[in-house]
Short mmCIF file of C-alpha atoms in Angstrom, two decimals:
data_model
loop_
_atom_site.label_atom_id
_atom_site.label_comp_id
_atom_site.label_asym_id
_atom_site.label_seq_id
_atom_site.Cartn_x
_atom_site.Cartn_y
_atom_site.Cartn_z
CA MET A 239 153.74 220.03 79.23
CA LYS A 240 150.52 218.07 78.67
CA ILE A 241 150.11 217.64 82.42
CA ILE A 242 150.33 221.40 83.00
CA PHE A 243 147.90 222.06 80.16
CA ALA A 244 145.40 219.49 81.49
CA PHE A 245 145.69 220.90 85.00
CA LEU A 246 145.07 224.49 83.87
CA LEU A 247 142.21 223.38 81.63
CA ILE A 248 140.47 221.55 84.47
CA ILE A 249 140.90 224.52 86.82
CA PHE A 250 139.58 226.92 84.18
CA LEU A 251 136.51 224.77 83.45
CA ALA A 252 135.62 224.38 87.12
CA PHE A 253 136.07 227.99 88.21
CA SER A 254 134.37 229.45 85.15
CA GLY A 255 131.68 226.80 84.79
CA TYR A 256 130.27 227.02 88.32
CA HIS A 257 128.84 230.44 87.46
CA LEU A 258 126.54 228.65 85.01
CA SER A 259 125.72 225.66 87.20
CA PHE A 260 123.52 225.72 90.30
CA LYS A 261 121.15 228.13 88.54
CA LYS A 262 117.39 227.93 87.98
CA PHE A 263 117.09 228.16 84.22
CA ARG A 264 113.66 227.95 82.62
CA LEU A 265 113.96 224.33 81.61
CA PRO A 266 112.09 221.10 82.40
CA LEU A 267 112.45 220.14 86.06
CA PHE A 268 114.71 217.13 85.57
CA ILE A 269 117.02 219.13 83.28
CA ARG A 270 117.23 221.92 85.84
CA GLY A 271 118.25 219.26 88.36
CA PHE A 272 121.31 218.53 86.22
CA TYR A 273 122.33 222.18 86.26
CA LEU A 274 121.67 222.50 89.97
CA SER A 275 123.87 219.51 90.82
CA GLY A 276 126.53 220.17 88.18
CA THR A 277 126.02 216.72 86.66
CA GLU A 278 126.91 218.04 83.21
CA PHE A 279 130.54 218.21 84.37
CA LEU A 280 130.58 214.42 84.61
CA PHE A 281 129.89 214.28 80.90
CA LEU A 282 132.44 217.02 80.26
CA GLY A 283 135.10 214.98 82.06
CA PHE A 284 134.09 211.89 80.10
CA LEU A 285 134.40 213.88 76.86
CA LEU A 286 137.92 215.04 77.75
CA GLY A 287 138.98 211.63 79.05
CA PRO A 288 140.91 208.79 77.41
CA ARG A 289 137.79 207.11 76.00
CA LEU A 290 136.85 210.02 73.73
CA LEU A 291 139.03 213.08 73.03
CA ASN A 292 141.96 211.84 75.16
CA VAL A 293 142.86 215.40 76.18
CA ILE A 294 143.34 214.01 79.69
CA ASP A 295 144.88 210.55 79.30
CA ASN A 296 145.61 207.90 81.94
CA GLU A 297 149.17 209.10 82.50
CA THR A 298 147.95 212.63 83.12
CA VAL A 299 145.34 211.38 85.58
CA LYS A 300 148.03 209.47 87.45
CA ALA A 301 150.31 212.52 87.53
CA LEU A 302 147.45 214.63 88.94
CA GLU A 303 146.67 212.14 91.72
CA PRO A 304 148.13 214.40 94.47
CA PHE A 305 145.68 217.06 93.34
CA THR A 306 142.73 214.66 93.62
CA THR A 307 143.92 213.76 97.12
CA PHE A 308 143.79 217.46 97.99
CA LEU A 309 140.25 217.76 96.55
CA LEU A 310 139.03 214.81 98.60
CA GLY A 311 140.69 216.21 101.70
CA TRP A 312 139.08 219.62 101.18
CA ILE A 313 135.63 218.04 100.74
CA GLY A 314 136.08 215.85 103.82
CA PHE A 315 137.27 218.74 105.98
CA LEU A 316 134.41 221.00 104.86
CA PHE A 317 131.90 218.24 105.51
CA GLY A 318 133.31 217.73 109.01
CA LEU A 319 132.99 221.45 109.76
CA GLN A 320 129.23 221.18 109.22
CA PHE A 321 128.74 218.77 112.14
CA GLU A 322 128.72 221.19 115.05
CA ILE A 323 127.12 219.29 117.90
CA LYS A 324 125.69 222.32 119.70
CA LYS A 325 123.74 223.24 116.55
CA LEU A 326 122.45 219.70 116.04
CA ARG A 327 121.08 219.73 119.59
CA ARG A 328 118.60 222.43 118.62
CA TYR A 329 116.51 219.84 116.78
CA PRO A 330 114.17 217.31 118.45
CA PHE A 331 115.75 214.06 119.61
CA GLU A 332 113.28 212.15 117.44
CA PHE A 333 114.97 213.68 114.38
CA LEU A 334 118.29 212.10 115.37
CA ILE A 335 116.80 208.67 116.08
CA GLY A 336 114.79 208.75 112.85
CA SER A 337 117.79 209.83 110.79
CA ILE A 338 119.94 207.02 112.18
CA LEU A 339 117.20 204.46 111.54
CA GLU A 340 116.69 205.68 107.97
CA GLY A 341 120.42 205.49 107.22
CA LEU A 342 120.78 202.03 108.77
CA ILE A 343 117.73 200.65 106.95
CA THR A 344 119.05 201.90 103.61
CA PHE A 345 122.46 200.45 104.45
CA ILE A 346 121.04 197.02 105.34
CA ILE A 347 118.89 196.75 102.20
CA VAL A 348 121.66 197.87 99.82
CA PHE A 349 124.27 195.75 101.62
CA ALA A 350 122.12 192.62 101.41
CA GLY A 351 121.18 193.21 97.77
CA SER A 352 124.74 194.06 96.70
CA TYR A 353 126.14 191.04 98.53
CA PHE A 354 123.67 188.72 96.84
CA ILE A 355 124.36 190.12 93.37
CA LEU A 356 128.16 190.38 93.57
CA THR A 357 128.68 186.97 95.17
CA ASN A 358 126.51 185.25 92.56
CA ILE A 359 128.10 186.83 89.48
CA ASN A 360 131.63 186.39 90.86
CA PHE A 361 132.50 189.87 89.71
CA LEU A 362 135.27 190.84 92.14
CA GLU A 363 138.24 189.21 93.82
CA ASP A 364 137.62 187.96 97.36
CA ASN A 365 139.77 190.66 98.94
CA LEU A 366 137.76 193.42 97.21
CA LEU A 367 134.27 192.00 97.72
CA LEU A 368 133.51 193.27 101.23
CA PRO A 369 135.10 196.73 100.73
CA ALA A 370 133.15 197.16 97.47
CA ILE A 371 129.84 196.21 99.12
CA LEU A 372 130.54 198.63 101.98
CA MET A 373 131.32 201.38 99.47
CA LEU A 374 128.06 200.74 97.61
CA SER A 375 126.12 200.77 100.86
CA ALA A 376 127.80 203.98 102.05
CA ALA A 377 127.15 205.77 98.76
CA ALA A 378 123.50 204.69 98.84
CA SER A 379 123.02 206.00 102.39
CA CYS A 380 123.87 209.58 101.38
CA THR A 381 121.15 212.17 100.95
CA ALA A 382 121.42 215.82 99.90
CA PRO A 383 118.82 218.60 100.08
CA THR A 384 119.65 219.56 96.49
CA GLY A 385 116.11 219.07 95.26
CA LEU A 386 114.77 221.60 97.76
CA ALA A 387 116.49 224.33 95.78
CA LEU A 388 114.20 223.47 92.86
CA SER A 389 111.09 223.91 94.97
CA THR A 390 109.20 227.16 95.04
CA THR A 391 109.39 229.41 98.09
CA ARG A 392 105.64 228.94 98.56
CA LEU A 393 105.96 225.16 98.81
CA ILE A 394 108.89 225.38 101.22
CA LYS A 395 107.05 227.79 103.53
CA LYS A 396 103.87 225.74 103.38
CA HIS A 397 105.70 222.55 104.43
CA ASN A 398 108.39 224.12 106.55
CA ASN A 399 108.44 221.33 109.17
CA THR A 400 108.86 218.60 106.55
CA VAL A 401 111.62 220.58 104.84
CA LYS A 402 113.47 220.97 108.15
CA LEU A 403 113.27 217.22 108.74
CA LEU A 404 114.55 216.46 105.24
CA GLN A 405 117.46 218.86 105.71
CA TYR A 406 118.35 217.33 109.07
CA ILE A 407 118.22 213.78 107.71
CA SER A 408 120.42 214.75 104.77
CA SER A 409 123.15 215.91 107.14
CA ILE A 410 123.05 212.87 109.45
CA ASP A 411 122.95 210.48 106.47
CA GLY A 412 126.37 211.77 105.44
CA LEU A 413 127.82 210.95 108.85
CA ILE A 414 126.45 207.40 108.72
CA ALA A 415 127.77 207.00 105.16
CA LEU A 416 131.31 208.01 106.14
CA ILE A 417 131.33 205.64 109.12
CA ILE A 418 130.28 202.78 106.83
CA PHE A 419 132.83 203.81 104.22
CA GLY A 420 135.59 203.81 106.83
CA LEU A 421 134.93 200.12 107.47
CA ALA A 422 135.95 199.39 103.87
CA PHE A 423 139.51 200.49 104.67
CA PHE A 424 139.56 198.66 107.98
CA CYS A 425 138.43 195.45 106.24
CA ARG A 426 140.97 195.51 103.41
CA ILE A 427 143.52 192.65 103.30
CA PRO A 428 146.20 194.16 105.53
CA PHE A 429 149.92 194.20 104.94
CA PHE A 430 151.08 194.08 108.54
CA SER A 431 150.83 190.42 109.53
CA GLU A 432 148.99 187.16 109.06
CA ALA A 433 147.81 186.85 112.64
CA GLY A 434 144.13 186.87 111.76
CA LEU A 435 141.50 189.13 110.26
CA PHE A 436 140.19 190.70 113.47
CA TYR A 437 143.71 191.27 114.81
CA ASP A 438 144.71 193.04 111.64
CA ILE A 439 141.50 195.09 111.47
CA GLY A 440 142.15 196.25 115.01
CA LYS A 441 145.74 197.09 114.19
CA ASN A 442 144.70 199.04 111.10
CA ALA A 443 142.05 200.88 113.13
CA LEU A 444 144.58 201.89 115.80
CA LEU A 445 147.03 203.10 113.15
CA TYR A 446 144.42 205.15 111.29
CA MET A 447 142.90 206.63 114.44
CA GLY A 448 146.36 207.44 115.78
CA ALA A 449 147.23 209.26 112.57
CA SER A 450 143.93 211.17 112.71
CA LEU A 451 144.53 212.15 116.34
CA GLY A 452 148.03 213.37 115.50
CA CYS A 453 146.69 215.55 112.66
CA ILE A 454 143.94 216.93 114.91
CA ILE A 455 146.44 217.91 117.61
CA LEU A 456 148.81 219.49 115.09
CA PHE A 457 146.03 221.50 113.46
CA ALA A 458 144.65 222.60 116.85
CA ILE A 459 148.11 223.88 117.87
CA LEU A 460 148.42 225.89 114.66
CA LEU A 461 144.96 227.37 115.11
CA SER A 462 145.63 228.29 118.75
CA ILE A 463 147.65 231.23 117.40
CA ARG A 464 145.18 233.88 116.29
CA LYS A 465 145.45 234.09 112.52
CA ASP A 466 143.22 235.70 109.94
CA GLY A 467 143.06 236.22 106.20
CA PRO A 468 145.89 234.84 104.06
CA GLU A 469 147.70 233.23 107.01
CA LEU A 470 144.65 231.18 107.97
CA ILE A 471 144.12 230.16 104.34
CA LEU A 472 147.74 229.04 104.11
CA ILE A 473 147.46 227.00 107.32
CA ALA A 474 144.22 225.40 106.10
CA ILE A 475 145.62 224.42 102.70
CA GLY A 476 148.85 223.14 104.24
CA MET A 477 147.03 220.98 106.78
CA VAL A 478 144.64 219.50 104.23
CA VAL A 479 147.62 218.60 102.02
CA PHE A 480 149.55 217.16 104.98
CA THR A 481 146.58 215.17 106.31
CA GLY A 482 145.65 213.83 102.86
CA GLY A 483 149.25 212.85 102.19
CA THR A 484 149.42 211.05 105.53
CA ALA A 485 146.30 209.11 104.59
CA ARG A 486 147.73 208.07 101.22
CA VAL A 487 150.99 206.89 102.79
CA LEU A 488 148.98 204.70 105.17
CA ASN A 489 146.61 203.49 102.39
CA PHE A 490 143.76 205.23 104.17
CA SER A 491 141.06 207.61 102.99
CA PRO A 492 141.98 211.33 102.71
CA LEU A 493 138.25 212.07 102.62
CA LEU A 494 137.61 210.31 105.93
CA ILE A 495 140.70 211.46 107.84
CA ASN A 496 140.05 215.10 106.92
CA PHE A 497 136.41 214.67 107.93
CA LEU A 498 137.54 213.48 111.35
CA VAL A 499 139.91 216.43 111.67
CA GLY A 500 137.23 218.93 110.61
CA PHE A 501 134.61 217.38 112.90
CA SER A 502 136.97 217.46 115.88
CA LEU A 503 138.16 221.02 115.32
CA ILE A 504 134.69 222.49 114.87
CA ASN A 505 133.63 220.99 118.21
CA LEU A 506 136.84 221.40 120.21
CA THR A 507 138.15 224.81 119.14
CA ARG A 508 136.74 228.32 118.85
CA ASN A 509 137.67 228.85 115.23
CA GLU A 510 134.49 227.53 113.63
CA ASP A 511 133.45 230.74 111.88
CA ARG A 512 136.90 231.49 110.49
CA LEU A 513 137.49 227.91 109.35
CA PHE A 514 134.11 227.49 107.70
CA THR A 515 134.47 230.80 105.86
CA VAL A 516 137.82 229.72 104.40
CA PHE A 517 136.68 226.28 103.28
CA VAL A 518 133.20 227.10 102.01
CA ALA A 519 134.51 229.89 99.77
CA ILE A 520 135.52 227.45 97.01
CA GLU A 521 133.08 224.63 97.79
CA LYS A 522 131.36 224.68 94.40
CA PRO A 523 134.50 224.81 92.20
CA VAL A 524 136.01 221.94 94.25
CA TYR A 525 132.84 219.91 93.72
CA LEU A 526 132.95 220.54 89.97
CA LEU A 527 136.62 219.51 89.89
CA LEU A 528 135.58 216.28 91.58
CA LEU A 529 132.95 215.68 88.89
CA ILE A 530 135.45 216.30 86.10
CA PHE A 531 137.94 213.79 87.54
CA LEU A 532 135.20 211.22 87.98
CA GLY A 533 134.06 211.78 84.40
CA VAL A 534 137.62 211.30 83.10
CA SER A 535 137.84 207.91 84.82
CA TRP A 536 134.28 206.89 83.89
CA ASN A 537 134.28 203.41 82.36
CA PHE A 538 131.31 203.09 79.99
CA ASP A 539 132.56 200.35 77.69
CA THR A 540 129.29 198.43 77.55
CA ILE A 541 125.65 199.49 77.51
CA TRP A 542 124.80 196.51 79.72
CA ILE A 543 126.06 198.45 82.71
CA LEU A 544 122.80 200.41 82.61
CA PHE A 545 120.93 197.41 84.04
CA PRO A 546 122.98 196.74 87.20
CA ALA A 547 123.00 200.52 87.73
CA ALA A 548 119.18 200.48 87.60
CA ALA A 549 119.11 197.54 90.05
CA TYR A 550 121.39 199.42 92.45
CA CYS A 551 119.20 202.50 92.08
CA MET A 552 116.10 200.45 92.93
CA LEU A 553 117.76 198.98 96.03
CA ARG A 554 118.50 202.49 97.23
CA PHE A 555 114.96 203.59 96.35
CA PHE A 556 113.39 200.81 98.45
CA GLY A 557 115.78 201.53 101.30
CA LYS A 558 114.86 205.22 101.37
CA ILE A 559 111.12 204.53 101.09
CA LEU A 560 111.17 201.98 103.92
CA GLY A 561 113.43 204.17 106.02
CA GLY A 562 111.14 207.16 105.54
CA TYR A 563 108.11 205.06 106.50
CA VAL A 564 109.80 203.87 109.70
CA ILE A 565 110.76 207.42 110.66
CA THR A 566 107.15 208.59 110.49
CA HIS A 567 105.97 205.74 112.74
CA ILE A 568 108.54 205.71 115.55
CA ASN A 569 106.21 207.72 117.81
CA SER A 570 103.07 209.86 117.74
CA GLU A 571 105.07 213.08 117.31
CA MET A 572 106.58 211.88 114.02
CA LYS A 573 103.25 210.71 112.56
CA LYS A 574 102.45 214.25 111.47
CA TYR A 575 105.02 213.84 108.69
CA PRO A 576 104.05 212.09 105.42
CA SER A 577 104.57 208.31 105.27
CA LEU A 578 106.21 208.67 101.86
CA LEU A 579 108.91 210.87 103.33
CA GLY A 580 111.49 208.64 101.60
CA ILE A 581 110.71 210.01 98.15
CA GLY A 582 112.11 213.31 99.34
CA LEU A 583 115.42 211.63 100.26
CA LEU A 584 116.49 210.39 96.83
CA SER A 585 118.80 213.24 95.81
CA PRO A 586 122.33 211.82 96.28
CA GLY A 587 124.34 215.05 96.32
CA GLY A 588 128.13 215.21 96.05
CA LEU A 589 129.24 213.03 98.96
CA PRO A 590 128.64 209.63 97.24
CA LEU A 591 130.73 210.84 94.31
CA ALA A 592 133.54 211.84 96.67
CA ILE A 593 133.27 208.41 98.31
CA LEU A 594 133.41 206.80 94.88
CA LEU A 595 136.53 208.68 93.77
CA ASP A 596 138.23 207.97 97.09
CA PHE A 597 137.43 204.27 96.73
CA GLN A 598 138.81 204.19 93.19
CA LYS A 599 142.10 205.66 94.42
CA GLY A 600 142.31 203.35 97.42
CA PHE A 601 141.23 200.17 95.63
CA PRO A 602 142.38 200.50 92.00
CA GLY A 603 141.53 197.91 89.34
CA LEU A 604 139.56 197.28 86.15
CA HIS A 605 136.57 195.78 87.91
CA ILE A 606 136.50 198.64 90.40
CA SER A 607 136.28 201.15 87.54
CA LEU A 608 133.32 199.20 86.12
CA LEU A 609 131.68 199.24 89.52
CA ALA A 610 132.33 202.98 89.76
CA GLY A 611 130.69 203.49 86.36
CA MET A 612 127.62 201.70 87.67
CA VAL A 613 127.41 204.04 90.68
CA ILE A 614 127.84 207.14 88.50
CA ILE A 615 124.94 206.06 86.28
CA SER A 616 122.84 205.36 89.37
CA VAL A 617 123.56 208.88 90.64
CA ILE A 618 122.36 210.24 87.30
CA TYR A 619 119.19 208.15 87.57
CA ASN A 620 118.54 209.63 91.02
CA ASP A 621 119.22 213.16 89.79
CA ILE A 622 116.51 212.62 87.18
CA LEU A 623 113.97 211.07 89.56
CA SER A 624 114.41 213.04 92.77
CA PRO A 625 113.17 216.55 91.78
CA ASN A 626 109.79 215.36 90.51
CA LEU A 627 109.24 212.99 93.44
CA LEU A 628 110.17 215.69 95.96
CA GLN A 629 107.70 218.08 94.33
CA ARG A 630 105.04 215.39 94.60
CA LEU A 631 105.80 214.85 98.29
CA LEU A 632 105.46 218.54 99.12
CA ARG A 633 102.30 218.97 97.06
CA ASP A 634 100.53 215.86 98.37
CA LYS A 635 101.14 216.46 102.03
#
């Protein structure tokens, strides 16, 4: 009975609360950033979780795990639907090269810093060290154009070219982040054999890619029959559940496998408009549900976690600043953009939180929950910093 009550409560909070979030209230800029990103739902989940009110205890969270798998699958599929290659080709090639460089530079800096810190404090078991570092690097690589929604229409029109570049980078960053995150699952200690690390990584990769290909073919066959309305919604929900369940059985990421399915279908089939309409309809409530589940599992047992979270935030900050500087100096065409472009790339968005929840489910453990708490606090830091820095970038240009 408690499980049903918790489930209905979470659904009610998400679907009723999103009407209040994502709005421009007359509040200080950094507070409005919280409302725009829905960050308050992290604190709501923490309040309802086992460390405070215990309305949603650990047993309830475990019982609702299939539902979180569905949420991650829905987010991954929707994210994949946004990567339509023919639309990305409309932008200059320099945008693509710059976006890849920015993501890789951020990845390298955060990877190196995280490796140095985690290996010296002996925080994690050996089999979790590399996956955890890859997760941290992937989450840091993400960028979202959330802060642009806080900017005035006048500023956006005045700096239209810079805004377009920021929006393009924010989309490509997500692709790079998911590729990096996928390596965490390939590099886990495998259960197939003891023939060697590279042999097992290759075997895992073949298994995961084979499962993804099978799901893509199955979904494409179902969509080949012209369906609209409720039938299409039913097919979409059923496939996300099936694909996410397949991923969990194989100890893979439901977020990543559904991303691959969505990316493939949007570029290989002619159902892009119908599919996107179905999945984007409940994008915001799904995102708020994700925040609530992350808040419930948030481990904030010690105030000392604020300091490693700040260090992680600074690593990401330096990565974005350096990456933005490199982008604006790759050729003469890109020099017209501000050198401090990186300060407009600090808003993390929802993808790093989806990556974090997926990692928690795939690599459970006490130390992982502490690491997740550090990332959540870092996301909050960035939500506070990014709106003001973005405003400064657009005003100073």
